[in-house]
Short mmCIF file of C-alpha atoms in Angstrom, two decimals:
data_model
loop_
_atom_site.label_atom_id
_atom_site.label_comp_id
_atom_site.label_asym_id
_atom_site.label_seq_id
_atom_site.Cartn_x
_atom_site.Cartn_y
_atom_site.Cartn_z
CA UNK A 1 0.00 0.00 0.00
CA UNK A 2 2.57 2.39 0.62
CA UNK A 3 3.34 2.61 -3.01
CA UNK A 4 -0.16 4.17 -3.61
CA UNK A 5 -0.79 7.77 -3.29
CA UNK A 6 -4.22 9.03 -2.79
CA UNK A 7 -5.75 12.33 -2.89
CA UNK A 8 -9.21 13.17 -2.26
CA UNK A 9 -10.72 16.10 -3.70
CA UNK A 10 -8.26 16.25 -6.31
CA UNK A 11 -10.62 19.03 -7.95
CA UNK A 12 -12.12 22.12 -6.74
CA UNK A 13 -15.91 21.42 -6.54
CA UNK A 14 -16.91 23.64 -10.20
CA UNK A 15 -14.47 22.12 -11.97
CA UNK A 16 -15.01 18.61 -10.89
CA UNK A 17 -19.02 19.06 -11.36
CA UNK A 18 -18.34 20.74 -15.17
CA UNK A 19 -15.72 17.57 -15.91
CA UNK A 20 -18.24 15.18 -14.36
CA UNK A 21 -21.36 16.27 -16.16
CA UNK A 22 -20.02 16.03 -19.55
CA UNK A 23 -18.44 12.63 -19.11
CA UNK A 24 -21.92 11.41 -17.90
CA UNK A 25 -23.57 13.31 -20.24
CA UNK A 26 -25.44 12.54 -22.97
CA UNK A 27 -22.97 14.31 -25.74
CA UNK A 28 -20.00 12.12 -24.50
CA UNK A 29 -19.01 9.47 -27.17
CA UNK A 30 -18.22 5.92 -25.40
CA UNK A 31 -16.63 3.04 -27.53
CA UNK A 32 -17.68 -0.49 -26.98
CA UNK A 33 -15.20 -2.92 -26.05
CA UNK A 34 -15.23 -6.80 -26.02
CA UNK A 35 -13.19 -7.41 -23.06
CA UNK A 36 -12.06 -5.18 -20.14
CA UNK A 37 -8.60 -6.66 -19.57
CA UNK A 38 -7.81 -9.20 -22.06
CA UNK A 39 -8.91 -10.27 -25.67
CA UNK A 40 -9.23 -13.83 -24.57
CA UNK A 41 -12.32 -12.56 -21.66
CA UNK A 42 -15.52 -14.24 -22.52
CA UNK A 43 -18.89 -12.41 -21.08
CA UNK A 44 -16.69 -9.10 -20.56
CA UNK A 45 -17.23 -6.05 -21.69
CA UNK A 46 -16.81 -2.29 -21.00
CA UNK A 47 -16.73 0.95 -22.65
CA UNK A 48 -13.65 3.28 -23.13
CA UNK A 49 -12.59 6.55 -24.23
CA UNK A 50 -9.55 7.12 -25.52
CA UNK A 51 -8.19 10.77 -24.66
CA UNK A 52 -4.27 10.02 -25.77
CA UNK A 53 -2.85 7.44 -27.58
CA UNK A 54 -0.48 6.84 -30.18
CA UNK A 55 1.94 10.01 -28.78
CA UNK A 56 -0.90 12.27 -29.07
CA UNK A 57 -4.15 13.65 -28.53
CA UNK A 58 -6.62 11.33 -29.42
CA UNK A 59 -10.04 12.75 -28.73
CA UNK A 60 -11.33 16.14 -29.24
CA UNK A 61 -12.27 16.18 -25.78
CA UNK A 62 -8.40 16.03 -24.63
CA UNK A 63 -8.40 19.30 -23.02
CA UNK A 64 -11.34 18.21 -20.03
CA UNK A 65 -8.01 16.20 -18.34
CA UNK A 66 -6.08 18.96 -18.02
CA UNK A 67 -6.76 19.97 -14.84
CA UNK A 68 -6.15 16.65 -13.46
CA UNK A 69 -2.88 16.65 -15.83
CA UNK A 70 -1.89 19.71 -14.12
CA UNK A 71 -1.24 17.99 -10.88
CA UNK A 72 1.29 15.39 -12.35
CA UNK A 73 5.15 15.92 -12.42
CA UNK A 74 4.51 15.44 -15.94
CA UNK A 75 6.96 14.08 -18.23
CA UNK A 76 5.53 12.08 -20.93
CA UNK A 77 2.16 10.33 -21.54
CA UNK A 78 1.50 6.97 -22.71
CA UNK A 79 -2.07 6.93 -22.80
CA UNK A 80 -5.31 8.47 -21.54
CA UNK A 81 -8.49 6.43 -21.45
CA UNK A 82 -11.70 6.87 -19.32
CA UNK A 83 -13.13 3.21 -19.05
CA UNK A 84 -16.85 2.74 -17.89
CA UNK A 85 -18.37 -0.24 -16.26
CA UNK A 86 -21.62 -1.04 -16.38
CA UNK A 87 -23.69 -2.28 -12.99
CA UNK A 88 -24.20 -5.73 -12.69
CA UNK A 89 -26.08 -8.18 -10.10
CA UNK A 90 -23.45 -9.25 -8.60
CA UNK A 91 -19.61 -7.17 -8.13
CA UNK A 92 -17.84 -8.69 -10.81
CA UNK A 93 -13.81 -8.84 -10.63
CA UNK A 94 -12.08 -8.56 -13.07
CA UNK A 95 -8.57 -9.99 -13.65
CA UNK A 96 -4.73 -8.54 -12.20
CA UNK A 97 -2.73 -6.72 -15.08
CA UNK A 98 0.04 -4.17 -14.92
CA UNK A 99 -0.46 -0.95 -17.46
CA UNK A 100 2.84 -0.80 -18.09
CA UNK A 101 6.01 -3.02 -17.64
CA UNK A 102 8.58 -0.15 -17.25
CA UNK A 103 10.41 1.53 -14.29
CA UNK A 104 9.75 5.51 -13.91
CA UNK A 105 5.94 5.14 -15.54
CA UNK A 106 3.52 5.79 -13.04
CA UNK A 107 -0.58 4.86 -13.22
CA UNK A 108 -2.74 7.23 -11.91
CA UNK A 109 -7.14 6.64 -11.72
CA UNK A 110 -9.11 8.98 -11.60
CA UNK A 111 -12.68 8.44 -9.96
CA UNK A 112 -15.71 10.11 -11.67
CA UNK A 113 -18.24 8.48 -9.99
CA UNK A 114 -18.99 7.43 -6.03
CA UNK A 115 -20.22 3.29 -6.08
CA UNK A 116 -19.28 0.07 -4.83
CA UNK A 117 -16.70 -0.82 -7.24
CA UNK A 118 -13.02 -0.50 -6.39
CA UNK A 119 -9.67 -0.89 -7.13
CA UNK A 120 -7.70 -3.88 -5.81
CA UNK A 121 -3.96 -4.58 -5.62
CA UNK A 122 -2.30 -7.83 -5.58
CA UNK A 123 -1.31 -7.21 -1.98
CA UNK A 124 -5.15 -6.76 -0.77
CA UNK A 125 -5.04 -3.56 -0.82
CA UNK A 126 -8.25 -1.52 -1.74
CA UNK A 127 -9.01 1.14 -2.77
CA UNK A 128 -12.78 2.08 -3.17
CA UNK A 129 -14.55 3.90 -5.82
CA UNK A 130 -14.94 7.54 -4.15
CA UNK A 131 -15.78 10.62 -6.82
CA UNK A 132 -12.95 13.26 -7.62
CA UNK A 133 -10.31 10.82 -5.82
CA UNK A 134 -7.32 9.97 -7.54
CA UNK A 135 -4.48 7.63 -6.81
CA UNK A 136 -1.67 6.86 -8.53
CA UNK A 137 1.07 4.00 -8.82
CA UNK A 138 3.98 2.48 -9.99
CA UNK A 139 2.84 1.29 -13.75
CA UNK A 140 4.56 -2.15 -13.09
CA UNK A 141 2.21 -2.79 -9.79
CA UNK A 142 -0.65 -5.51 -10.75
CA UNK A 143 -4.34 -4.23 -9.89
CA UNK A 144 -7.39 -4.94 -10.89
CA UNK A 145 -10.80 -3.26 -11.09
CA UNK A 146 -14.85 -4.42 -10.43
CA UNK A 147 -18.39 -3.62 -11.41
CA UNK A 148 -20.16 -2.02 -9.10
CA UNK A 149 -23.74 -2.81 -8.14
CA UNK A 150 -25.07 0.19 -6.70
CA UNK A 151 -24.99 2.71 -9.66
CA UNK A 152 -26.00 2.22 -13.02
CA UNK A 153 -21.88 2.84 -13.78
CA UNK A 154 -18.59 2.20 -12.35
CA UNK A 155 -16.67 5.47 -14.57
CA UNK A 156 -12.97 5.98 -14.04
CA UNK A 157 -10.06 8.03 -15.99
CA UNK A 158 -6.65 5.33 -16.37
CA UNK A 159 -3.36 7.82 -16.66
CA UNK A 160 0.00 6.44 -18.06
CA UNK A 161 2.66 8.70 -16.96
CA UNK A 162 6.59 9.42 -16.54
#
């Protein structure tokens, strides 16, 4: 645990209700996806947004992370991505993965939403779903995320950093 950071209330409370809205929104553009953490997943799914990919700005909505980029030491990005999770009966857990294999990189999440779902590290560790919280890791550190069952979403922001 002590390689997790977390900050609550990342966001002052306008900007975090103007980034929220829109995200939630009706005008935001989600992109199905077959699996959550691997191709080979069967009866997974989620939805993503890619903000930065590919060494660049990948969505025309790139400028609402800003203000949470502004808080990183920023260096270089990897990728952006807002993934969204939809509720389901039961929590459903998904499986460990690392975002990125290299020393230096740091993850960071980003929490739009307040629900059941959470964040879970291979050391037991977790850390629940809390709106405008962000934590942030070493890249290499497995985790692993869940559905949430008390919202009709489960809506976080995954940074790749140096």
């Amino acid at each position: 645990m002590s390689d997790v950071k977390i900050i609550d209330n990342l966001l002052d409370k306008d900007a975090f209700t103007s980034l929220q809205s829109f995200i939630l929104g009706d005008d935001f553009a989600w992109h199905f996806n077959e699996y959550v953490d691997y191709e080979s997943e069967k009866d997974k799914f989620q939805f993503t947004h890619s903000f930065y990919k590919y060494n660049q700005p990948y969505s025309v909505h790139y400028d609402l992370v800003n203000p949470i980029l502004d808080t990183f030491d920023l260096f270089a990005i990897v990728r952006i991505k807002a993934n969204l999770l939809t509720k389901t009966p039961k929590i459903v857990v998904n499986n460990y993965h690392v975002d990125h294999d290299k020393k230096n990189w740091n993850t960071s999440i980003f929490y739009l939403n307040t629900n059941n779902g959470y964040t879970e590290f291979k050391d037991g560790t977790i850390i629940n779903s809390v709106a405008n919280r962000l934590i942030t890791f070493p890249s290499e550190m497995a985790h692993r995320g869940t559905s949430c069952t008390d919202e009709k979403s489960r809506v976080v922001i995954n940074f790749n950093w140096m």
